[in-house]
XYZ file of C-alpha atoms in Angstrom:
180
model
C 87.488 -79.968 -86.777
C 86.771 -81.757 -83.534
C 88.192 -82.072 -80.047
C 89.117 -85.398 -78.509
C 90.687 -86.394 -75.193
C 94.447 -86.798 -75.318
C 95.839 -90.315 -75.596
C 99.559 -91.237 -75.514
C 99.608 -92.163 -79.205
C 99.564 -88.391 -79.880
C 102.444 -87.542 -77.526
C 104.939 -86.595 -80.236
C 102.304 -84.606 -82.130
C 101.550 -82.540 -79.017
C 105.250 -82.017 -78.337
C 105.775 -80.909 -81.965
C 102.902 -78.415 -81.731
C 104.318 -77.089 -78.451
C 107.655 -76.345 -80.118
C 106.154 -75.040 -83.366
C 103.886 -72.553 -81.586
C 106.421 -71.343 -79.010
C 109.404 -69.030 -79.377
C 111.382 -69.555 -82.611
C 114.461 -69.933 -80.386
C 113.182 -73.441 -79.551
C 114.153 -74.594 -83.026
C 117.784 -73.467 -82.807
C 118.580 -73.637 -79.091
C 118.460 -77.218 -77.745
C 118.358 -76.017 -74.136
C 115.371 -73.742 -74.827
C 113.694 -76.604 -76.723
C 114.076 -78.988 -73.789
C 113.017 -76.359 -71.246
C 109.842 -75.622 -73.205
C 108.808 -79.274 -73.343
C 109.627 -79.967 -69.674
C 107.905 -76.800 -68.447
C 104.850 -76.400 -70.664
C 104.090 -79.782 -72.182
C 105.388 -83.042 -70.737
C 104.121 -82.736 -67.139
C 100.643 -82.006 -68.454
C 100.412 -84.811 -71.000
C 102.062 -87.232 -68.583
C 99.843 -86.472 -65.570
C 97.067 -83.991 -66.268
C 94.052 -83.247 -68.481
C 94.469 -82.588 -72.197
C 92.254 -82.264 -75.247
C 93.406 -82.256 -78.858
C 92.086 -80.276 -81.812
C 91.902 -82.718 -84.730
C 91.620 -81.727 -88.380
C 89.391 -83.489 -90.904
C 92.156 -86.041 -91.604
C 92.372 -86.851 -87.870
C 95.724 -85.078 -87.406
C 96.380 -82.992 -84.296
C 96.519 -79.259 -85.010
C 96.272 -77.889 -81.492
C 95.688 -78.714 -77.867
C 94.593 -77.446 -74.506
C 96.445 -78.718 -71.435
C 95.189 -78.235 -67.914
C 96.289 -78.948 -64.378
C 93.007 -79.213 -62.487
C 94.485 -78.980 -58.995
C 97.476 -76.767 -58.231
C 98.622 -78.799 -55.184
C 98.574 -82.076 -57.108
C 100.321 -80.441 -60.041
C 103.105 -79.214 -57.736
C 103.906 -82.855 -57.009
C 103.709 -83.895 -60.665
C 105.875 -81.105 -62.036
C 108.593 -81.179 -59.371
C 110.733 -83.860 -61.104
C 110.521 -81.866 -64.362
C 111.567 -78.668 -62.566
C 114.520 -80.476 -61.011
C 115.529 -81.775 -64.432
C 115.256 -78.265 -65.936
C 117.496 -76.865 -63.194
C 120.063 -79.588 -63.895
C 119.932 -79.867 -67.695
C 118.834 -76.366 -68.737
C 120.776 -74.025 -66.424
C 120.080 -70.953 -68.561
C 116.377 -71.464 -67.877
C 116.625 -72.558 -64.228
C 115.164 -69.281 -62.968
C 112.042 -69.892 -65.080
C 111.479 -73.390 -63.619
C 108.754 -72.090 -61.347
C 104.969 -72.280 -61.118
C 104.545 -70.015 -58.106
C 102.613 -67.477 -60.213
C 99.514 -69.568 -59.527
C 100.105 -70.392 -55.858
C 98.606 -67.193 -54.447
C 95.367 -67.893 -56.329
C 95.127 -71.668 -55.982
C 92.264 -71.712 -53.469
C 89.939 -69.728 -55.728
C 91.413 -70.825 -59.079
C 92.950 -74.285 -58.617
C 93.193 -75.078 -62.349
C 95.463 -73.512 -64.947
C 95.856 -74.078 -68.661
C 98.035 -73.846 -71.747
C 96.499 -73.698 -75.215
C 98.338 -73.802 -78.527
C 97.012 -74.069 -82.062
C 98.961 -74.278 -85.297
C 98.775 -70.937 -87.122
C 96.778 -72.273 -90.096
C 94.054 -73.363 -87.657
C 93.759 -70.238 -85.519
C 90.567 -68.275 -85.891
C 87.401 -69.877 -87.108
C 86.359 -70.878 -83.594
C 88.994 -73.549 -82.938
C 90.325 -71.902 -79.777
C 86.770 -71.443 -78.549
C 86.046 -75.101 -79.314
C 89.027 -76.246 -77.233
C 88.281 -73.819 -74.404
C 84.613 -74.821 -74.180
C 85.580 -78.504 -74.123
C 87.920 -77.868 -71.203
C 85.512 -75.615 -69.302
C 82.694 -78.165 -69.621
C 85.075 -80.867 -68.353
C 86.179 -78.736 -65.382
C 82.603 -77.830 -64.443
C 81.607 -81.504 -64.589
C 84.475 -82.208 -62.173
C 83.451 -79.363 -59.834
C 86.617 -77.310 -60.329
C 86.019 -73.824 -58.845
C 88.155 -71.681 -61.102
C 90.648 -71.474 -63.919
C 93.693 -69.210 -64.265
C 96.449 -68.501 -66.763
C 99.299 -66.130 -67.414
C 99.768 -64.337 -70.725
C 102.245 -61.960 -72.294
C 100.651 -58.531 -72.049
C 101.912 -57.717 -75.561
C 100.080 -60.721 -77.024
C 96.929 -58.688 -77.487
C 95.330 -61.343 -79.694
C 95.556 -63.951 -76.925
C 94.514 -61.562 -74.142
C 91.512 -60.464 -76.197
C 90.561 -64.116 -76.812
C 90.716 -64.975 -73.110
C 88.596 -61.960 -72.198
C 86.068 -62.935 -74.895
C 85.906 -66.378 -73.261
C 85.053 -64.784 -69.894
C 88.437 -64.434 -68.206
C 89.134 -61.276 -66.219
C 92.522 -59.699 -65.539
C 93.312 -60.068 -61.826
C 96.974 -59.040 -61.842
C 99.139 -57.142 -64.265
C 102.706 -55.910 -64.498
C 104.850 -54.408 -67.247
C 105.183 -57.698 -69.140
C 102.364 -59.987 -68.197
C 98.799 -60.361 -67.156
C 97.142 -63.015 -64.993
C 93.627 -63.843 -66.153
C 91.094 -65.886 -64.225
C 87.602 -67.274 -64.533
C 85.281 -68.583 -61.828
C 83.503 -71.739 -62.881
């Protein structure tokens, strides 16, 4: 396994992984499918930083996507949010990134990481995370933030193992952050 920078030739592979690792509803609900790609995938691979987890046959099996600067990302994602509101009305209320706004001065970067189930464990998430963190440090990014489902104890535990700390929590979610 290795990590490589994203290139557009892997666009459909990243989009497939996004759908495969997200809610099963994505596979049967076209509106949820489109919302997921426009909210959590396309703006990142079109404008931001991404690294791919490649298997031994050079096939993508996971990724880490990152917006390095919240203010710049606001500009990049706005057309996608507008499209969600128009084409995915049942998900319009979720077309929002304001979760990160309050923290953007201290933690300007945020991430999404997804790995195909057969490749979770064994250090692959750590490999992707370390690649991203090294990249962000080299680019003098001050901090990194993410939101997670509080009930996804496996993910929350992983982020804490990587050095993230919970900075906000409610009944359903937790915001985790790391100073770089």
